[in-house]
Tab-separated table of C-alpha atoms and ligand atoms in Angstrom:
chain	number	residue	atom	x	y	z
A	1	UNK	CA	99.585	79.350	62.234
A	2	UNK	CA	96.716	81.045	63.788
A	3	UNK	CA	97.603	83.221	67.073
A	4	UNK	CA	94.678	80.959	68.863
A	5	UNK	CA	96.783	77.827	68.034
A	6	UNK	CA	100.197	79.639	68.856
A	7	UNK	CA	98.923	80.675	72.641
A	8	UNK	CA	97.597	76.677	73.013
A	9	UNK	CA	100.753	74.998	72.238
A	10	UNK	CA	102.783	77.695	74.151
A	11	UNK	CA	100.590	76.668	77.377
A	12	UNK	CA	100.303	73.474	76.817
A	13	UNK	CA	104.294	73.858	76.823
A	14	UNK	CA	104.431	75.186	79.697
A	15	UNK	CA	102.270	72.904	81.571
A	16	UNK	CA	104.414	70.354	80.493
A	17	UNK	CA	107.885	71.750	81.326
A	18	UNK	CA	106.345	73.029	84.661
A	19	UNK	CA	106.724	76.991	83.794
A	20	UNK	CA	103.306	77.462	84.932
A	21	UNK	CA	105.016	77.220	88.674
A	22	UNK	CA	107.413	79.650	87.943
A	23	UNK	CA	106.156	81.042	91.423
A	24	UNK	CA	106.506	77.963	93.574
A	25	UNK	CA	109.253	78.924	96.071
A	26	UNK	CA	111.869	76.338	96.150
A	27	UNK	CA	114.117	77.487	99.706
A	28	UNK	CA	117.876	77.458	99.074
A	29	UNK	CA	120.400	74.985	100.103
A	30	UNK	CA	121.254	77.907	102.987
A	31	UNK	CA	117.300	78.241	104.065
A	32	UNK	CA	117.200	74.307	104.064
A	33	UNK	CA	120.384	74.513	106.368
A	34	UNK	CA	118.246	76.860	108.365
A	35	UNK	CA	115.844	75.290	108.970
A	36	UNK	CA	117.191	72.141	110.275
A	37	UNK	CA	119.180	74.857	112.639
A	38	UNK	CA	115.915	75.875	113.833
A	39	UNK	CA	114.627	72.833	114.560
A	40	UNK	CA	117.310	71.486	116.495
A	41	UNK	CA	117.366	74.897	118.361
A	42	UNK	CA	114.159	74.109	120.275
A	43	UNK	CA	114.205	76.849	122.666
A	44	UNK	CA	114.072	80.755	122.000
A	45	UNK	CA	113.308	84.149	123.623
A	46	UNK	CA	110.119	86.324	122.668
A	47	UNK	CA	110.998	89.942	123.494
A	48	UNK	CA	108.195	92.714	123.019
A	49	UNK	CA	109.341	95.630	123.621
A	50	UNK	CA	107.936	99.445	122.489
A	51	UNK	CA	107.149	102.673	124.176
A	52	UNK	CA	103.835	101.262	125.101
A	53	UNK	CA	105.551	99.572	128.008
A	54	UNK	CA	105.553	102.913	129.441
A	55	UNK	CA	102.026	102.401	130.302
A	56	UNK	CA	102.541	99.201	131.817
A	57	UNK	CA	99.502	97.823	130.419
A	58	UNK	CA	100.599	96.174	127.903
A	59	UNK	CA	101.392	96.072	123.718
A	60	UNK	CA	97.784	96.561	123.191
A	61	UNK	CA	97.028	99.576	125.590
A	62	UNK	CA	96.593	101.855	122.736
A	63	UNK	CA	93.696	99.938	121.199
A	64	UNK	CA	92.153	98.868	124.382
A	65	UNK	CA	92.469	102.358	126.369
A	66	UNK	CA	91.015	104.009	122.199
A	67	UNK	CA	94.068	106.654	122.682
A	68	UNK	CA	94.208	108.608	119.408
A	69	UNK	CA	97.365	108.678	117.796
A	70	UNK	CA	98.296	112.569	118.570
A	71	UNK	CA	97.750	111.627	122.503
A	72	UNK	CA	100.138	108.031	121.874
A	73	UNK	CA	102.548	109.885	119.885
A	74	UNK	CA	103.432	111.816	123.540
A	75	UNK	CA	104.564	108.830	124.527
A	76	UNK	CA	107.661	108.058	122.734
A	77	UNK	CA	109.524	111.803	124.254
A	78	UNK	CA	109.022	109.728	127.998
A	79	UNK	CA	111.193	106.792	126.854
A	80	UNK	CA	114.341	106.842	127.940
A	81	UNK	CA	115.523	102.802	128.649
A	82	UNK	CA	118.920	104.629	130.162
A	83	UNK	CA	119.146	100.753	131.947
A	84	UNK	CA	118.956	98.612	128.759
A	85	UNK	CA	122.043	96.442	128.188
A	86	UNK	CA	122.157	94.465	125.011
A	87	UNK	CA	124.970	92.093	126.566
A	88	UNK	CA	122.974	91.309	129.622
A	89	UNK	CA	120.311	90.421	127.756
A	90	UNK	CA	121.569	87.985	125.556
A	91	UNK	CA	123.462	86.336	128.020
A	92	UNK	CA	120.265	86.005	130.284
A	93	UNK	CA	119.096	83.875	127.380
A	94	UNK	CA	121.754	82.010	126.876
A	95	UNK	CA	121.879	81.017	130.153
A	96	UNK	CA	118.333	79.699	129.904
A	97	UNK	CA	119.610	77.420	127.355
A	98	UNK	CA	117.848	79.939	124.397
A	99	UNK	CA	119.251	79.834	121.396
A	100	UNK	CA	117.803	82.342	119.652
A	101	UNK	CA	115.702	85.855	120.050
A	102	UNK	CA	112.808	87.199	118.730
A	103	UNK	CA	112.468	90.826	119.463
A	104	UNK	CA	109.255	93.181	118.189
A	105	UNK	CA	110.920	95.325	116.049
A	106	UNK	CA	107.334	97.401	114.891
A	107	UNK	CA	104.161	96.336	116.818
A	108	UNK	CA	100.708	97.005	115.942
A	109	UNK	CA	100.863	100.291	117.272
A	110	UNK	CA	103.301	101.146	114.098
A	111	UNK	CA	106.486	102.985	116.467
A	112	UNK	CA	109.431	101.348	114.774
A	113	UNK	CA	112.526	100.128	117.248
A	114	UNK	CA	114.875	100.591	114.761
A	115	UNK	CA	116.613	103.913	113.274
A	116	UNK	CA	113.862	104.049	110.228
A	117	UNK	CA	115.141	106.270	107.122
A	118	UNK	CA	111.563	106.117	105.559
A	119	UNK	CA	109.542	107.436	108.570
A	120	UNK	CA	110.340	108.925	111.312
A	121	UNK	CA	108.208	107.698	113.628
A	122	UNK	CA	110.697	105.333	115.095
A	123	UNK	CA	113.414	105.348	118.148
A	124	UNK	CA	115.966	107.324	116.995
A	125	UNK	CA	114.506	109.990	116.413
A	126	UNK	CA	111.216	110.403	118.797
A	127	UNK	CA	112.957	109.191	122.218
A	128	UNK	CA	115.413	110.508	124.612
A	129	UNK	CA	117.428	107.421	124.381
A	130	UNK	CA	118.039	107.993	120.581
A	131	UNK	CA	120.031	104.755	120.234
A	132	UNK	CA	119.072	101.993	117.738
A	133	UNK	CA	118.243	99.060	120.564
A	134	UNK	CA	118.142	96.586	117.669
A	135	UNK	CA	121.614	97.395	116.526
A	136	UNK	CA	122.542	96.908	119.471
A	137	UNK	CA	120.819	94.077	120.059
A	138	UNK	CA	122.392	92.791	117.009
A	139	UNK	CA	125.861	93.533	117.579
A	140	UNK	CA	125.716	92.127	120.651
A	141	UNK	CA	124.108	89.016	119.587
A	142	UNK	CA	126.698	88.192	116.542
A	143	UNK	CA	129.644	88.562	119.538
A	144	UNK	CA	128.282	85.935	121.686
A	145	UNK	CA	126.925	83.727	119.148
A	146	UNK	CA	123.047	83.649	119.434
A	147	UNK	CA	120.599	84.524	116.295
A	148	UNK	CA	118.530	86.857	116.072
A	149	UNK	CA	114.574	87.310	114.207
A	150	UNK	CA	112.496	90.835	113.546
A	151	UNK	CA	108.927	90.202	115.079
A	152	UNK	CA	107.398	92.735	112.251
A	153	UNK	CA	103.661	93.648	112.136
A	154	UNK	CA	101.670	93.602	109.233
A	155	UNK	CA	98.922	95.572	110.624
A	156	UNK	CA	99.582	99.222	111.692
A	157	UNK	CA	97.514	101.462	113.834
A	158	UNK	CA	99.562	104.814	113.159
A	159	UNK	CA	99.956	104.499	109.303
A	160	UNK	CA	97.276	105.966	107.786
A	161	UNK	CA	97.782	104.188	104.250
A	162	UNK	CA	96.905	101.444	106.025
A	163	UNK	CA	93.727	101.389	104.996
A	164	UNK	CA	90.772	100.047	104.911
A	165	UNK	CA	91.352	99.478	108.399
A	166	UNK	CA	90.937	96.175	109.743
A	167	UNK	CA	88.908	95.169	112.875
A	168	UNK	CA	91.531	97.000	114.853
A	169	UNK	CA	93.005	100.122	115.238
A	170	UNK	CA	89.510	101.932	114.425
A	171	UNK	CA	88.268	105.339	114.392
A	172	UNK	CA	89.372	106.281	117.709
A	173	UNK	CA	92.555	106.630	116.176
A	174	UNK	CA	91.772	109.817	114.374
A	175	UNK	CA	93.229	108.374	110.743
A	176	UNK	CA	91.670	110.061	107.610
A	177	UNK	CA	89.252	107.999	105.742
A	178	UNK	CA	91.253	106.984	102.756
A	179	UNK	CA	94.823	105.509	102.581
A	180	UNK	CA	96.511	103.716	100.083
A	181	UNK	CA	97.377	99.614	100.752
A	182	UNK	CA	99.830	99.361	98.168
A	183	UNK	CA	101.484	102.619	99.544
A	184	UNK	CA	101.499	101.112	102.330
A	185	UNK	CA	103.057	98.083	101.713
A	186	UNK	CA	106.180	99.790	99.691
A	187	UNK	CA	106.391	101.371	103.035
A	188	UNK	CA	106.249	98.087	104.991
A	189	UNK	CA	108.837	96.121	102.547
A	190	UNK	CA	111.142	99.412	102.680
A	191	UNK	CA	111.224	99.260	106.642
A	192	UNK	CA	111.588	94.965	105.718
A	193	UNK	CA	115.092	95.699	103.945
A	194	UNK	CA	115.973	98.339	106.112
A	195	UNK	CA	115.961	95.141	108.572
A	196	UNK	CA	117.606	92.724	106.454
A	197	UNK	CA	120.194	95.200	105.078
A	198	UNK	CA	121.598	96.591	108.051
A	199	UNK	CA	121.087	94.454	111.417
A	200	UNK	CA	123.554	91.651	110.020
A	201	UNK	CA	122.566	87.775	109.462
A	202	UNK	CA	118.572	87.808	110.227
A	203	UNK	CA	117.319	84.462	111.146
A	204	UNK	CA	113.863	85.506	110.049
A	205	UNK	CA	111.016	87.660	110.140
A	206	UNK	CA	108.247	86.699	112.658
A	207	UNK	CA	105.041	88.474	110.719
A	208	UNK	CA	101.720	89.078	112.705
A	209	UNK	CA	98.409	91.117	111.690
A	210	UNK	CA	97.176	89.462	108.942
A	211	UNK	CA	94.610	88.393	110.752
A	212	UNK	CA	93.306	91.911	111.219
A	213	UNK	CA	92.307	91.896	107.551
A	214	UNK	CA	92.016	88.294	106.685
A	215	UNK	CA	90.751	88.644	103.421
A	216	UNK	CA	92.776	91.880	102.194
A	217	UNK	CA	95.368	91.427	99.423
A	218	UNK	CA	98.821	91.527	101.252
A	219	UNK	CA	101.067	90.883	98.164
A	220	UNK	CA	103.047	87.981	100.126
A	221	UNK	CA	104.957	86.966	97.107
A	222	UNK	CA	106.340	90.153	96.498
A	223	UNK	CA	107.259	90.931	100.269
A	224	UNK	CA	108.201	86.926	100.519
A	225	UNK	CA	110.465	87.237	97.951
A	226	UNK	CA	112.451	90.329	98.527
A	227	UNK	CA	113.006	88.929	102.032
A	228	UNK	CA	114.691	85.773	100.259
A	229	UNK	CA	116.425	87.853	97.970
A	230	UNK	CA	118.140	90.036	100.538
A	231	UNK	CA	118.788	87.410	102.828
A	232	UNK	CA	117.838	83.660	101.341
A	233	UNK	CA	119.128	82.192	105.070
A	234	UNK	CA	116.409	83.998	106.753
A	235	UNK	CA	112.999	82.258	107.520
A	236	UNK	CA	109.650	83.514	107.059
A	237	UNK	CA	106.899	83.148	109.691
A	238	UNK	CA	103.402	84.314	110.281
A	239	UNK	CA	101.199	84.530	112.776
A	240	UNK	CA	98.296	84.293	110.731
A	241	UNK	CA	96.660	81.346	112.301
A	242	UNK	CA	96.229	79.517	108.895
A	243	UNK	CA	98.028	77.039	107.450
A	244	UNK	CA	101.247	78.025	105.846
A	245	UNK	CA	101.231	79.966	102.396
A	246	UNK	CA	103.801	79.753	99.863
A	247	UNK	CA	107.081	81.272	100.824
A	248	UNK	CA	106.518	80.518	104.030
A	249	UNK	CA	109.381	78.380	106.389
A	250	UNK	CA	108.502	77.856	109.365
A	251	UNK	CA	104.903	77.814	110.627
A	252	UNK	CA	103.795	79.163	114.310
A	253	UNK	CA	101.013	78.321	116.783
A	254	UNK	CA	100.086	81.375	119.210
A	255	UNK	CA	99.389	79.663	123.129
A	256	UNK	CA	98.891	76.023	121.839
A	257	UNK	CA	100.509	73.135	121.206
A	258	UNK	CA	100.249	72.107	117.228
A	259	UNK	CA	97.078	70.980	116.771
A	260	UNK	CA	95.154	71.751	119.946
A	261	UNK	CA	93.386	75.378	119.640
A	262	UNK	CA	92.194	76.475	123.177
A	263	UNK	CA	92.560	79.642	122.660
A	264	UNK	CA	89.854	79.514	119.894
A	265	UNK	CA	92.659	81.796	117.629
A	266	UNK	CA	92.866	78.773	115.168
A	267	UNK	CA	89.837	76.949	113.803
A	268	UNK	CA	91.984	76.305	110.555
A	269	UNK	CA	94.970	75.708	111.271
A	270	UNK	CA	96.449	72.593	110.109
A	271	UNK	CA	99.191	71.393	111.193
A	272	UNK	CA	101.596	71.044	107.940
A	273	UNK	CA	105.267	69.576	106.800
A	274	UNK	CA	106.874	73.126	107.840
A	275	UNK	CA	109.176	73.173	111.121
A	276	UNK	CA	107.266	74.112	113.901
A	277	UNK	CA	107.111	76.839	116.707
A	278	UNK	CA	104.706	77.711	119.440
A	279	UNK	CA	104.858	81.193	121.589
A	280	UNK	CA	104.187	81.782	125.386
A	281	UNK	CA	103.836	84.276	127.512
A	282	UNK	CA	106.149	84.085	130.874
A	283	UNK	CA	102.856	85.708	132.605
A	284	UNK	CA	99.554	86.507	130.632
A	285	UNK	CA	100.931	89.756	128.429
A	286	UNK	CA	103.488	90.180	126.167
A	287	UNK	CA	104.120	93.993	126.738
A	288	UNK	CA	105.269	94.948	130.309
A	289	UNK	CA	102.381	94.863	131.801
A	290	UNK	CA	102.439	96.023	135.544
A	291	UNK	CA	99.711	94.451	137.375
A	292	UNK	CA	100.272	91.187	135.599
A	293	UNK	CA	101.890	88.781	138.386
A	294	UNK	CA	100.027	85.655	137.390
A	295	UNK	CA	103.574	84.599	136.504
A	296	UNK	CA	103.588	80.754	135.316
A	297	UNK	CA	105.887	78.483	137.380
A	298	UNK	CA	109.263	76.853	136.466
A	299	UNK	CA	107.527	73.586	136.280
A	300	UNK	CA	105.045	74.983	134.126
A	301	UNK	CA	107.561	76.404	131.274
A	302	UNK	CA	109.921	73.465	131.807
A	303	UNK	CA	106.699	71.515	131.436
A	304	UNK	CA	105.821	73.362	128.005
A	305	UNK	CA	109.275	73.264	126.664
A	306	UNK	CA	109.642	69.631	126.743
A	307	UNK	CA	105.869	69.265	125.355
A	308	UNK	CA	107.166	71.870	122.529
A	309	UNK	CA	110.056	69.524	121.396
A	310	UNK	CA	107.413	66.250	122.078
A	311	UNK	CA	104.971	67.771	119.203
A	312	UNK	CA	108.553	68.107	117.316
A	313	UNK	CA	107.986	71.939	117.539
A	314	UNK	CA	110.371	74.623	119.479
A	315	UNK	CA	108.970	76.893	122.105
A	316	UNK	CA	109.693	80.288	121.963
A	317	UNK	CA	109.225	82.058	125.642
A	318	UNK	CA	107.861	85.900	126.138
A	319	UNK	CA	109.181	88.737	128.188
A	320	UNK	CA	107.959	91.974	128.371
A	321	UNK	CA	111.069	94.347	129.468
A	322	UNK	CA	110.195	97.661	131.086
A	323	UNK	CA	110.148	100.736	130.021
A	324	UNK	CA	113.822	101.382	131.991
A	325	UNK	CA	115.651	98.872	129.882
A	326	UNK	CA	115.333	95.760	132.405
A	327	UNK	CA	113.784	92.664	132.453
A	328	UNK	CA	111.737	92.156	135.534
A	329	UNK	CA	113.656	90.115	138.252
A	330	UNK	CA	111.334	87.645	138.497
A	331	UNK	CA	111.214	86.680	135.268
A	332	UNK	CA	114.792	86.576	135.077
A	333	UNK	CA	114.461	83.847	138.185
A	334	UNK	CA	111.862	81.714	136.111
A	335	UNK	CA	114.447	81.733	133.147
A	336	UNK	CA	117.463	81.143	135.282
A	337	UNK	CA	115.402	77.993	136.687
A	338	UNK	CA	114.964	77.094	133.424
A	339	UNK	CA	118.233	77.298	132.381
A	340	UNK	CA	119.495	74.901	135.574
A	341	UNK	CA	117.037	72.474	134.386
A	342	UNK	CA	117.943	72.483	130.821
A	343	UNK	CA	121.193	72.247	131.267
A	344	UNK	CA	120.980	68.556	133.162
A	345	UNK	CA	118.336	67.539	130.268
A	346	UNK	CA	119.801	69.405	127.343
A	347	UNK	CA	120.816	66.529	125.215
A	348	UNK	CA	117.107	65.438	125.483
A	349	UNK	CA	115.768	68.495	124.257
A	350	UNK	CA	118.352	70.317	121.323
A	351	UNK	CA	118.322	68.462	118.138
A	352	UNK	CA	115.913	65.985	118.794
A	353	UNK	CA	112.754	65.812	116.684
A	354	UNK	CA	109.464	64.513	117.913
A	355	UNK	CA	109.467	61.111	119.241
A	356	UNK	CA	107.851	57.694	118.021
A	357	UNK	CA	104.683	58.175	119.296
A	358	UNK	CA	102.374	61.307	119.851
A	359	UNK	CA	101.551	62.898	123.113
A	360	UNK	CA	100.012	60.717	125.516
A	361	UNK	CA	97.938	62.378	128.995
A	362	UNK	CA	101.420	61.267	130.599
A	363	UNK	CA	103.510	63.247	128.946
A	364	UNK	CA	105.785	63.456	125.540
A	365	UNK	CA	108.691	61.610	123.445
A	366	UNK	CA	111.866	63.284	122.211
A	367	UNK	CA	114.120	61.092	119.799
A	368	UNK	CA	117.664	61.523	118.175
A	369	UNK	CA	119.357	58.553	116.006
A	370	UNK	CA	118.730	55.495	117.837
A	371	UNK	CA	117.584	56.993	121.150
A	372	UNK	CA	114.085	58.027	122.556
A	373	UNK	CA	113.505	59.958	125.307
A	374	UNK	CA	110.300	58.875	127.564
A	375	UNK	CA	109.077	62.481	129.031
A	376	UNK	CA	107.109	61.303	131.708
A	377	UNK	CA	105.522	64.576	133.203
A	378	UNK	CA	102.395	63.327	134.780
A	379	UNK	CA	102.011	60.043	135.987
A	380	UNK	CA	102.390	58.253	139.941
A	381	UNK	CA	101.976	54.668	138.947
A	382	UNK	CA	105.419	52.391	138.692
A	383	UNK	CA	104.464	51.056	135.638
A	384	UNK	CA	103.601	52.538	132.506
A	385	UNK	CA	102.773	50.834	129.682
A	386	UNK	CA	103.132	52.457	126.024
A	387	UNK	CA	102.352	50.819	122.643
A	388	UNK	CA	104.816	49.431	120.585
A	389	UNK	CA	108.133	51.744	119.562
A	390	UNK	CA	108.054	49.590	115.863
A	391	UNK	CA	112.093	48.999	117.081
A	392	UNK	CA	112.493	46.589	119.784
A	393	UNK	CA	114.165	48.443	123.043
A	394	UNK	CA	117.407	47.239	123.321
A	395	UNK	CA	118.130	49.408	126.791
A	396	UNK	CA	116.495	51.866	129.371
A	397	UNK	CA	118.045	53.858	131.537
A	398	UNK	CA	116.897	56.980	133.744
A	399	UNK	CA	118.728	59.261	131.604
A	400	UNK	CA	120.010	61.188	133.990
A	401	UNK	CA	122.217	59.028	135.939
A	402	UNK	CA	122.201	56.163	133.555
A	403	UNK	CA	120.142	53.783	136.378
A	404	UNK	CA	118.667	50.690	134.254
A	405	UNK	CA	114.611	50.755	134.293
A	406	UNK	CA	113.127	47.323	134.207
A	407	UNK	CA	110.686	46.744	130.497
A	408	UNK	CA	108.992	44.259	129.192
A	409	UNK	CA	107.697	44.150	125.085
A	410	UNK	CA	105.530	41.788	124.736
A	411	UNK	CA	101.853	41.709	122.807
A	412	UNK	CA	100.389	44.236	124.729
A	413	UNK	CA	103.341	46.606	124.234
A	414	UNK	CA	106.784	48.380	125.886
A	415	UNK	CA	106.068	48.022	129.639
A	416	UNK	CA	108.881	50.485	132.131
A	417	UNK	CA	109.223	50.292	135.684
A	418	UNK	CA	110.332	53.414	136.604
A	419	UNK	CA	112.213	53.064	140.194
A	420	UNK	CA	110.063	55.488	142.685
A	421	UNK	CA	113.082	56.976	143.844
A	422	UNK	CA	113.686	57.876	140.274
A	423	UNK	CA	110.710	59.625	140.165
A	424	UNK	CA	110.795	63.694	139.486
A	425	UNK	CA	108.116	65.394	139.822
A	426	UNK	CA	109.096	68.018	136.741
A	427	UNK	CA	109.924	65.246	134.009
A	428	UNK	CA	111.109	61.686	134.565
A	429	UNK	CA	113.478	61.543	131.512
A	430	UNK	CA	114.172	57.834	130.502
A	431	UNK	CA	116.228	56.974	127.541
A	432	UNK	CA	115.574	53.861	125.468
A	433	UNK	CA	117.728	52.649	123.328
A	434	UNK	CA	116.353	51.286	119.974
A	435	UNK	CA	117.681	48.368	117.684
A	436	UNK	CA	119.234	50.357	114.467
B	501	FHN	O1	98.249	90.953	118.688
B	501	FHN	C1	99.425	90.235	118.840
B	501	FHN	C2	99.909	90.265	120.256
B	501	FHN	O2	100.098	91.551	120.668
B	501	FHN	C3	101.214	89.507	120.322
B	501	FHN	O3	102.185	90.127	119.531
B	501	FHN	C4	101.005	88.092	119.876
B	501	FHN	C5	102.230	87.246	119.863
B	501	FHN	O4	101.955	86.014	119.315
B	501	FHN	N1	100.413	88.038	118.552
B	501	FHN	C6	99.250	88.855	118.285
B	501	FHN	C7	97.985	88.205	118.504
B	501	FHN	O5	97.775	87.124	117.651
């Protein structure tokens, strides 16, 4: 047989037995598990955290103030966190009813948190402090049962094989004009599995800076799939404002609710099958940022957790810590509101998916087996009327103290009569009760 023919049948064989998708990533039973975990968590903490904070003006400060990287590399020999405790930390988040955090552990500004073997440009060995905060972070973490994700950035401003630079991190920064990519990216999946080999269980890795680059070839499959291999539980996530690529499990939405795009950072995204997350900032920044006080009120986060869970996605809350160690006191206030709140409604909020029907001007549905959860977070009228469920209501109660609500289904839909005195001007949780 001719070699032409041989090559033919071979791919038409492996069209047929589906070879040709060899590459399609099929998660694990244990990243399936996951997942689910994930979703039912609903509410985690965003920490960024670097020597920028120093500065107080935030994660950015180095591109925004152009400080070349000889003049930023000063910086790390002034941190010294000498107040940072791991333990308070985590329990600060667990008392907000978090169940997982999310801590930078390389920004844009390419200082690495964690004690780096393959550069030295990291905590360890550039600060005062010299301790590994993510270890400790970690360790601390495991012992009072929370999970933990690497934020990790793609795009690097100190790197200089990061190159061609994108539309950041420019010329200001003094980097050479030449670099290798690919070098850089051995360098960028060896700090990955310096992550995943010695922090523990990961939860995930929380990429962003892709966007820098958009149409640059960042070898996702290989980085993708060394990240499965080391640790197959841990979820993948990027901040690329795009619709999910292939290897991806979870998919993210920067300041907006899935689907919405205010902040103009996602003309393409689509919102897809993946489970879903959306980030916040507790102020406007995400690095400490010292004149920032436009701090957003309990009602306001409350507000945006329970819309989170409504658009089935979890909401994953921002602090910036300062450069001592601490977490501003106010914030801590917000979250400790938070957590009071979430602790009455909890049952409305963890492991519930998004409800029957999409958000509505008045607010959001939750659901879990055979119960909904109205949201009602903006409305003054006794009466609201909602289309049909599809189930017919077979109870309503104000959920929290069980008081039946008045309905009516007929023709024109599920009518409740929510008791004024009922009424709460943060959520007006009422739980229906559908026929299985
Ligand atoms: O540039 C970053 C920013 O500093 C921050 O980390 C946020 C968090 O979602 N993401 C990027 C902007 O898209």
């Amino acid at each position: 047989m001719k070699k032409h023919s041989i090559t033919i049948i071979l791919l038409f064989i492996c069209l047929v037995s589906g070879w040709s998708q060899v590459t399609k990533y099929v998660p694990t039973p244990e990243n399936e598990k996951a997942r689910a975990w994930f979703q039912d968590a609903r509410f985690g903490l965003f920490i960024h955290w670097g020597v920028y904070s120093i500065l107080g003006d935030g994660e950015w400060v180095m591109n925004n103030q152009q400080i070349p990287i000889k003049t930023y590399e000063k910086l790390p020999a002034f941190f010294n966190p000498t107040e940072f405790n791991a333990a308070e930390w985590v329990q600060m988040a667990k008392d907000a009813g978090m169940k997982y955090i999310t801590i930078t552990s390389k920004h844009h500004d390419g200082f690495a948190m964690f004690d780096s073997k393959v550069s030295d440009y990291n905590i360890v060995k550039k600060t005062p402090h010299g301790k590994d905060v993510l270890k400790m972070l970690a360790d601390e973490c495991k012992k009072q049962g929370i999970k933990l994700f690497f934020y990790h950035s793609q795009l690097d401003w100190h790197n200089p094989d990061y190159y061609p630079r994108g539309n950041t991190g420019g010329d200001y920064t003094g980097r050479p004009d030449k670099g290798d990519m690919n070098k850089y990216l051995d360098y960028m999946d060896a700090q990955l599995t310096e992550l995943l080999t010695n922090y523990g269980d990961v939860a995930g890795i929380w990429f962003d800076g892709m966007w820098d680059k958009k149409d640059a070839e960042w070898r996702l499959d290989k980085t993708y799939s060394l990240i499965h291999k080391l640790q197959p539980a841990a979820l993948i996530g990027s901040n690329h404002h795009r619709p999910p690529y292939e290897g991806e499990d979870f998919q993210m939405f920067e300041k907006d609710l899935p689907g919405h795009n205010t902040t103009g950072f996602a003309p393409e995204q689509k919102i897809g099958d993946l489970p879903k997350e959306i980030c916040e900032t507790i102020n406007h920044s995400w690095g400490f940022n010292l004149q920032d006080a436009r701090n957003k009120s309990a009602k306001e986060l409350i507000q945006y957790l329970v819309k989170a869970a409504g658009y089935d996605a979890n909401f994953l809350l921002n602090v910036g810590p300062m450069p001592n160690g601490k977490i501003q006191p106010e914030h801590i206030a917000l979250l400790k509101q938070m957590g009071e709140w979430k602790r009455l409604y909890d049952e409305t909020i963890s492991g519930t998916r998004g409800g029957p029907l999409s958000a509505r001007d008045w607010g959001v549905m939750t659901q879990k087996g055979n119960k909904v959860y109205v949201h009602i977070l903006n409305w003054k009228d006794e009466t609201l009327t909602l289309p049909k469920l599809g189930k017919k209501v077979v109870s309503a109660k104000i959920f929290l103290d069980k008081t039946p609500v008045k309905f009516l289904e007929n023709d024109f839909g599920l009518s409740l009569k929510i008791p004024k005195d009922k009424m709460n001007d943060i959520d007006t949780v009422i739980e229906l009760e559908l026929k299985n």
